[in-house]
Amino acid sequence: MKKLNNKGFAISTMLYGLLVVLILLITLLMGTMAFNRKNSREFTDIVIDELENPESAVNKNKK
């Protein structure tokens, strides 16, 4: 049986490890951005609704 090249094995292990870390970081970043976008959209929808219907906003605050 042929002996395994340890240098090549170490380099490929490091590369695959870095690839996994990069994928995890990109996933975390995309999740955070999606969460921020969702919150911003909800906030702007609420503000637009209150500006378009001021009576309903006053009634909501009285309840």
Short mmCIF file of N, CA and C in Angstrom, two decimals:
data_model
loop_
_atom_site.label_atom_id
_atom_site.label_comp_id
_atom_site.label_asym_id
_atom_site.label_seq_id
_atom_site.Cartn_x
_atom_site.Cartn_y
_atom_site.Cartn_z
N MET A 1 0.84 -1.18 0.00
CA MET A 1 0.00 0.00 0.00
C MET A 1 0.89 1.24 0.00
N LYS A 2 0.46 2.25 -0.75
CA LYS A 2 1.24 3.47 -0.88
C LYS A 2 1.09 4.33 0.38
N LYS A 3 2.18 4.98 0.78
CA LYS A 3 2.15 5.83 1.97
C LYS A 3 1.42 7.14 1.66
N LEU A 4 0.60 7.62 2.60
CA LEU A 4 -0.18 8.84 2.43
C LEU A 4 0.74 10.05 2.52
N ASN A 5 0.54 11.00 1.64
CA ASN A 5 1.32 12.23 1.66
C ASN A 5 0.78 13.13 2.76
N ASN A 6 1.51 13.25 3.86
CA ASN A 6 1.03 14.00 5.02
C ASN A 6 0.90 15.49 4.75
N LYS A 7 1.80 16.04 3.95
CA LYS A 7 1.75 17.47 3.66
C LYS A 7 0.49 17.81 2.86
N GLY A 8 0.18 17.03 1.86
CA GLY A 8 -1.03 17.25 1.07
C GLY A 8 -2.29 17.04 1.88
N PHE A 9 -2.26 16.06 2.78
CA PHE A 9 -3.41 15.80 3.64
C PHE A 9 -3.66 16.97 4.58
N ALA A 10 -2.59 17.54 5.13
CA ALA A 10 -2.74 18.68 6.05
C ALA A 10 -3.27 19.90 5.32
N ILE A 11 -2.77 20.15 4.13
CA ILE A 11 -3.22 21.32 3.37
C ILE A 11 -4.69 21.17 2.97
N SER A 12 -5.07 19.99 2.50
CA SER A 12 -6.47 19.80 2.10
C SER A 12 -7.40 19.87 3.31
N THR A 13 -6.94 19.38 4.47
CA THR A 13 -7.75 19.49 5.68
C THR A 13 -7.96 20.95 6.07
N MET A 14 -6.89 21.75 5.97
CA MET A 14 -7.01 23.18 6.28
C MET A 14 -7.95 23.87 5.30
N LEU A 15 -7.83 23.53 4.03
CA LEU A 15 -8.70 24.17 3.03
C LEU A 15 -10.16 23.83 3.25
N TYR A 16 -10.45 22.57 3.51
CA TYR A 16 -11.84 22.18 3.78
C TYR A 16 -12.35 22.81 5.08
N GLY A 17 -11.50 22.92 6.06
CA GLY A 17 -11.89 23.58 7.31
C GLY A 17 -12.22 25.05 7.08
N LEU A 18 -11.38 25.74 6.29
CA LEU A 18 -11.65 27.14 5.97
C LEU A 18 -12.93 27.29 5.15
N LEU A 19 -13.18 26.35 4.27
CA LEU A 19 -14.40 26.39 3.47
C LEU A 19 -15.64 26.26 4.36
N VAL A 20 -15.58 25.36 5.32
CA VAL A 20 -16.71 25.18 6.24
C VAL A 20 -16.92 26.45 7.08
N VAL A 21 -15.84 27.05 7.56
CA VAL A 21 -15.95 28.27 8.36
C VAL A 21 -16.53 29.40 7.52
N LEU A 22 -16.08 29.53 6.26
CA LEU A 22 -16.62 30.58 5.39
C LEU A 22 -18.11 30.37 5.11
N ILE A 23 -18.51 29.14 4.89
CA ILE A 23 -19.94 28.87 4.66
C ILE A 23 -20.75 29.22 5.90
N LEU A 24 -20.25 28.88 7.07
CA LEU A 24 -20.97 29.22 8.31
C LEU A 24 -21.06 30.73 8.50
N LEU A 25 -19.98 31.45 8.21
CA LEU A 25 -20.00 32.91 8.36
C LEU A 25 -20.97 33.55 7.37
N ILE A 26 -20.98 33.08 6.15
CA ILE A 26 -21.90 33.64 5.15
C ILE A 26 -23.34 33.36 5.55
N THR A 27 -23.61 32.15 6.05
CA THR A 27 -24.96 31.81 6.50
C THR A 27 -25.38 32.71 7.66
N LEU A 28 -24.49 32.93 8.61
CA LEU A 28 -24.79 33.81 9.74
C LEU A 28 -25.05 35.24 9.27
N LEU A 29 -24.23 35.72 8.36
CA LEU A 29 -24.39 37.07 7.84
C LEU A 29 -25.72 37.23 7.09
N MET A 30 -26.05 36.25 6.26
CA MET A 30 -27.30 36.32 5.51
C MET A 30 -28.52 36.25 6.45
N GLY A 31 -28.44 35.44 7.49
CA GLY A 31 -29.52 35.36 8.46
C GLY A 31 -29.72 36.67 9.20
N THR A 32 -28.62 37.29 9.59
CA THR A 32 -28.70 38.57 10.28
C THR A 32 -29.27 39.65 9.38
N MET A 33 -28.84 39.67 8.12
CA MET A 33 -29.34 40.66 7.19
C MET A 33 -30.84 40.45 6.91
N ALA A 34 -31.27 39.21 6.80
CA ALA A 34 -32.69 38.93 6.57
C ALA A 34 -33.52 39.36 7.77
N PHE A 35 -33.02 39.12 8.98
CA PHE A 35 -33.73 39.53 10.19
C PHE A 35 -33.86 41.04 10.25
N ASN A 36 -32.77 41.76 9.95
CA ASN A 36 -32.82 43.23 9.97
C ASN A 36 -33.77 43.76 8.91
N ARG A 37 -33.76 43.14 7.74
CA ARG A 37 -34.66 43.59 6.68
C ARG A 37 -36.12 43.39 7.06
N LYS A 38 -36.41 42.24 7.66
CA LYS A 38 -37.78 41.96 8.09
C LYS A 38 -38.24 42.98 9.12
N ASN A 39 -37.39 43.28 10.09
CA ASN A 39 -37.76 44.26 11.12
C ASN A 39 -37.95 45.65 10.53
N SER A 40 -37.09 46.04 9.60
CA SER A 40 -37.22 47.35 8.97
C SER A 40 -38.50 47.44 8.16
N ARG A 41 -38.82 46.37 7.45
CA ARG A 41 -40.06 46.36 6.67
C ARG A 41 -41.29 46.48 7.56
N GLU A 42 -41.31 45.73 8.64
CA GLU A 42 -42.45 45.82 9.56
C GLU A 42 -42.58 47.21 10.14
N PHE A 43 -41.45 47.82 10.51
CA PHE A 43 -41.47 49.16 11.07
C PHE A 43 -41.98 50.17 10.06
N THR A 44 -41.50 50.10 8.82
CA THR A 44 -41.96 51.05 7.81
C THR A 44 -43.43 50.84 7.48
N ASP A 45 -43.89 49.59 7.48
CA ASP A 45 -45.31 49.32 7.23
C ASP A 45 -46.17 49.94 8.33
N ILE A 46 -45.72 49.83 9.57
CA ILE A 46 -46.47 50.43 10.69
C ILE A 46 -46.50 51.94 10.57
N VAL A 47 -45.36 52.54 10.24
CA VAL A 47 -45.30 54.01 10.11
C VAL A 47 -46.18 54.48 8.97
N ILE A 48 -46.12 53.80 7.84
CA ILE A 48 -46.96 54.18 6.70
C ILE A 48 -48.43 54.04 7.05
N ASP A 49 -48.79 52.96 7.73
CA ASP A 49 -50.19 52.76 8.12
C ASP A 49 -50.65 53.87 9.06
N GLU A 50 -49.81 54.25 10.01
CA GLU A 50 -50.19 55.32 10.93
C GLU A 50 -50.28 56.67 10.25
N LEU A 51 -49.44 56.90 9.24
CA LEU A 51 -49.52 58.16 8.53
C LEU A 51 -50.73 58.22 7.61
N GLU A 52 -51.11 57.10 7.02
CA GLU A 52 -52.26 57.08 6.12
C GLU A 52 -53.58 57.07 6.88
N ASN A 53 -53.62 56.46 8.05
CA ASN A 53 -54.84 56.36 8.84
C ASN A 53 -54.59 56.89 10.25
N PRO A 54 -54.54 58.19 10.43
CA PRO A 54 -54.22 58.72 11.76
C PRO A 54 -55.29 58.40 12.81
N GLU A 55 -56.55 58.25 12.38
CA GLU A 55 -57.61 57.95 13.35
C GLU A 55 -57.42 56.57 13.95
N SER A 56 -57.03 55.60 13.13
CA SER A 56 -56.84 54.25 13.65
C SER A 56 -55.65 54.20 14.61
N ALA A 57 -54.63 55.03 14.36
CA ALA A 57 -53.48 55.06 15.25
C ALA A 57 -53.86 55.64 16.61
N VAL A 58 -54.73 56.67 16.61
CA VAL A 58 -55.19 57.28 17.86
C VAL A 58 -56.04 56.28 18.64
N ASN A 59 -56.91 55.56 17.94
CA ASN A 59 -57.76 54.57 18.60
C ASN A 59 -56.94 53.42 19.19
N LYS A 60 -55.89 53.02 18.50
CA LYS A 60 -55.02 51.95 19.02
C LYS A 60 -54.32 52.39 20.29
N ASN A 61 -53.91 53.67 20.35
CA ASN A 61 -53.20 54.17 21.53
C ASN A 61 -54.13 54.33 22.72
N LYS A 62 -55.41 54.57 22.50
CA LYS A 62 -56.37 54.74 23.60
C LYS A 62 -56.72 53.40 24.25
N LYS A 63 -56.65 52.32 23.49
CA LYS A 63 -57.02 51.01 24.04
C LYS A 63 -56.03 50.51 24.97
#
